[in-house]
XYZ file of C-alpha atoms in Angstrom:
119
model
C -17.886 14.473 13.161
C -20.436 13.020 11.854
C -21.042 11.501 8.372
C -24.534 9.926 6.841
C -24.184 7.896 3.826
C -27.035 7.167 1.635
C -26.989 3.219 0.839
C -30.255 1.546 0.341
C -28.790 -2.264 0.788
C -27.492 -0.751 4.415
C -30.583 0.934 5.178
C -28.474 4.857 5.619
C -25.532 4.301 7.707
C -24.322 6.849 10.275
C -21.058 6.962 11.041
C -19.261 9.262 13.585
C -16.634 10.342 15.767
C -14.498 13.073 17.486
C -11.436 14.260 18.962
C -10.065 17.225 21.027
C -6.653 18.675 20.089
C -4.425 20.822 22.779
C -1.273 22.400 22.628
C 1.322 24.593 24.567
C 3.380 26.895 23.429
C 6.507 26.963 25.704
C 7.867 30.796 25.063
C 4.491 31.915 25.527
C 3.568 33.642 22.242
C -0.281 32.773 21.363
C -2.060 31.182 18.069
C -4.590 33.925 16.671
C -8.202 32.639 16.079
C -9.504 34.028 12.591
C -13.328 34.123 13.425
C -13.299 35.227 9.371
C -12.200 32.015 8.351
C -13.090 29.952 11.704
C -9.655 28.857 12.427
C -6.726 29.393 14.396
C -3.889 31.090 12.370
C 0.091 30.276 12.659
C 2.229 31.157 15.758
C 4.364 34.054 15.253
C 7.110 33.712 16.869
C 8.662 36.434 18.565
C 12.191 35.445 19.699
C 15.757 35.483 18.283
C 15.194 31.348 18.275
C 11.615 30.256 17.369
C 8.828 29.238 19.071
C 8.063 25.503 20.625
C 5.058 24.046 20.942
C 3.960 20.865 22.180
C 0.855 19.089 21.003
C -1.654 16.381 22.046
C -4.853 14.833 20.447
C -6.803 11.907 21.105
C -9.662 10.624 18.517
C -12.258 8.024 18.279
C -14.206 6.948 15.380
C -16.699 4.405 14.982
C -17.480 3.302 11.317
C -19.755 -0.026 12.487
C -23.409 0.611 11.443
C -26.335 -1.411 9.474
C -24.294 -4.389 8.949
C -20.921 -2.177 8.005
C -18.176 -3.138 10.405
C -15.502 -0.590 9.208
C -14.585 -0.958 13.238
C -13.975 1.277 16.143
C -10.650 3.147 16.676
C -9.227 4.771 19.744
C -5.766 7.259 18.504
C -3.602 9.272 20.736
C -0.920 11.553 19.340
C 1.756 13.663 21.096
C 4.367 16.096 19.184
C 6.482 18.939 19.446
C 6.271 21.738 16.661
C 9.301 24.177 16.030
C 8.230 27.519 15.062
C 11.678 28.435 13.357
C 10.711 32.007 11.700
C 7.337 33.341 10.589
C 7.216 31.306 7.358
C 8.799 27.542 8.735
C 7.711 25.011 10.892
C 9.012 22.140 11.696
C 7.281 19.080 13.730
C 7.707 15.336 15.203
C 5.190 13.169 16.502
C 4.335 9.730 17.665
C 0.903 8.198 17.580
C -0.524 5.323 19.003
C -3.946 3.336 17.413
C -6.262 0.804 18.737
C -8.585 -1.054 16.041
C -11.379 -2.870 16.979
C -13.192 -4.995 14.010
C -14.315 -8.542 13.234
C -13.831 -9.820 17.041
C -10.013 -8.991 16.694
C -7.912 -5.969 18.302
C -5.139 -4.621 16.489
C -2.835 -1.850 17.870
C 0.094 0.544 15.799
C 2.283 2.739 16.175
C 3.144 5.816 13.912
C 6.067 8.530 13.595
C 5.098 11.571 11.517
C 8.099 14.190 10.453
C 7.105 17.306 8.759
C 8.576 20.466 7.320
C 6.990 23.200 5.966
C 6.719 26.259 4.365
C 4.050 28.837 5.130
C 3.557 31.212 1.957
Protein backbone atom coordinates (compact mmCIF):
# COMPACT_ATOMS: atom_id res chain seq x y z
CA UNK A 1 0.00 0.00 0.00
CA UNK A 2 1.08 2.95 -0.66
CA UNK A 3 -0.49 6.44 -0.20
CA UNK A 4 1.01 10.09 -1.39
CA UNK A 5 -0.55 13.03 0.11
CA UNK A 6 -0.23 16.37 -1.37
CA UNK A 7 0.74 18.93 1.59
CA UNK A 8 2.90 21.81 0.71
CA UNK A 9 3.92 22.71 4.58
CA UNK A 10 5.20 18.78 4.58
CA UNK A 11 6.82 18.97 1.37
CA UNK A 12 4.38 15.56 -0.20
CA UNK A 13 4.45 12.91 2.30
CA UNK A 14 4.60 9.21 1.37
CA UNK A 15 3.26 6.95 3.46
CA UNK A 16 3.16 3.10 3.10
CA UNK A 17 2.82 -0.30 4.17
CA UNK A 18 1.77 -3.99 3.62
CA UNK A 19 0.63 -7.18 4.83
CA UNK A 20 0.16 -10.83 3.64
CA UNK A 21 -3.03 -12.68 4.67
CA UNK A 22 -3.20 -16.78 4.71
CA UNK A 23 -5.72 -19.11 5.54
CA UNK A 24 -6.66 -22.90 5.72
CA UNK A 25 -9.57 -24.36 5.21
CA UNK A 26 -9.72 -27.56 7.37
CA UNK A 27 -12.48 -29.79 5.29
CA UNK A 28 -10.69 -28.96 2.30
CA UNK A 29 -13.23 -27.12 0.11
CA UNK A 30 -11.34 -24.09 -1.80
CA UNK A 31 -12.07 -20.10 -2.02
CA UNK A 32 -12.75 -19.25 -5.86
CA UNK A 33 -10.62 -16.33 -7.27
CA UNK A 34 -12.96 -13.98 -9.46
CA UNK A 35 -10.23 -12.64 -11.93
CA UNK A 36 -13.62 -10.44 -13.10
CA UNK A 37 -13.69 -8.65 -10.04
CA UNK A 38 -9.95 -9.43 -8.76
CA UNK A 39 -10.93 -11.13 -5.65
CA UNK A 40 -11.38 -14.26 -4.00
CA UNK A 41 -15.12 -15.20 -3.63
CA UNK A 42 -16.83 -17.02 -0.41
CA UNK A 43 -16.16 -20.70 0.57
CA UNK A 44 -18.89 -22.94 -0.29
CA UNK A 45 -19.13 -25.28 1.88
CA UNK A 46 -19.87 -28.64 0.97
CA UNK A 47 -20.65 -30.72 4.09
CA UNK A 48 -23.71 -31.60 6.25
CA UNK A 49 -21.74 -29.17 9.02
CA UNK A 50 -19.94 -26.15 7.46
CA UNK A 51 -16.73 -25.37 6.57
CA UNK A 52 -13.68 -24.12 9.05
CA UNK A 53 -11.17 -22.04 8.24
CA UNK A 54 -8.39 -20.69 10.05
CA UNK A 55 -6.77 -17.38 9.28
CA UNK A 56 -3.52 -15.41 9.81
CA UNK A 57 -2.25 -11.87 8.78
CA UNK A 58 0.50 -9.82 9.79
CA UNK A 59 0.76 -5.91 8.69
CA UNK A 60 3.09 -3.08 8.97
CA UNK A 61 2.53 0.47 8.28
CA UNK A 62 4.67 3.33 8.56
CA UNK A 63 2.90 6.81 8.57
CA UNK A 64 6.36 8.89 9.73
CA UNK A 65 7.42 11.15 6.79
CA UNK A 66 8.46 15.05 6.27
CA UNK A 67 8.12 15.90 9.80
CA UNK A 68 4.64 13.67 10.22
CA UNK A 69 5.21 11.11 12.93
CA UNK A 70 1.82 9.25 12.62
CA UNK A 71 4.35 6.20 13.84
CA UNK A 72 5.21 2.74 12.79
CA UNK A 73 2.97 -0.29 13.57
CA UNK A 74 3.73 -3.96 13.52
CA UNK A 75 -0.11 -6.17 13.76
CA UNK A 76 -0.53 -9.85 13.83
CA UNK A 77 -3.96 -11.44 13.71
CA UNK A 78 -5.05 -15.11 13.99
CA UNK A 79 -8.88 -16.39 13.67
CA UNK A 80 -11.02 -19.12 12.90
CA UNK A 81 -14.03 -18.54 10.40
CA UNK A 82 -17.17 -20.92 10.46
CA UNK A 83 -18.60 -21.42 7.15
CA UNK A 84 -22.14 -22.49 8.53
CA UNK A 85 -24.22 -22.70 5.06
CA UNK A 86 -23.65 -20.89 1.77
CA UNK A 87 -25.10 -17.56 2.95
CA UNK A 88 -23.49 -17.38 6.95
CA UNK A 89 -20.31 -17.00 8.35
CA UNK A 90 -19.32 -16.74 11.44
CA UNK A 91 -15.65 -15.67 12.82
CA UNK A 92 -13.33 -14.98 16.06
CA UNK A 93 -10.11 -13.46 16.19
CA UNK A 94 -7.41 -12.05 18.34
CA UNK A 95 -4.92 -9.44 17.28
CA UNK A 96 -1.94 -8.20 18.66
CA UNK A 97 -0.36 -4.33 17.82
CA UNK A 98 2.92 -2.75 18.36
CA UNK A 99 3.03 1.25 18.03
CA UNK A 100 6.01 2.98 17.68
CA UNK A 101 5.74 7.04 17.87
CA UNK A 102 7.23 9.97 19.77
CA UNK A 103 10.21 7.77 21.38
CA UNK A 104 7.47 5.62 23.18
CA UNK A 105 6.24 1.88 22.39
CA UNK A 106 2.83 1.01 23.00
CA UNK A 107 1.41 -2.55 22.51
CA UNK A 108 -2.69 -3.86 22.41
CA UNK A 109 -4.53 -6.37 22.19
CA UNK A 110 -7.88 -6.84 20.22
CA UNK A 111 -10.85 -9.52 20.02
CA UNK A 112 -13.02 -9.17 16.91
CA UNK A 113 -16.53 -11.32 16.77
CA UNK A 114 -18.43 -11.26 13.62
CA UNK A 115 -21.56 -12.65 12.05
CA UNK A 116 -22.74 -12.32 8.84
CA UNK A 117 -24.96 -12.65 6.20
CA UNK A 118 -23.93 -13.14 2.59
CA UNK A 119 -26.89 -11.93 0.20
Amino acid sequence: MLNRTNSREFRDPVFHGWYVTGSWILTGETRPYDRNVGYARRVIPKGRWGAPELVARYSEMDLDDNGIEGGRFKKTMLGLNWWATTRWKFGASWGHTWLDRFGERGESDTVLTRIQWIY
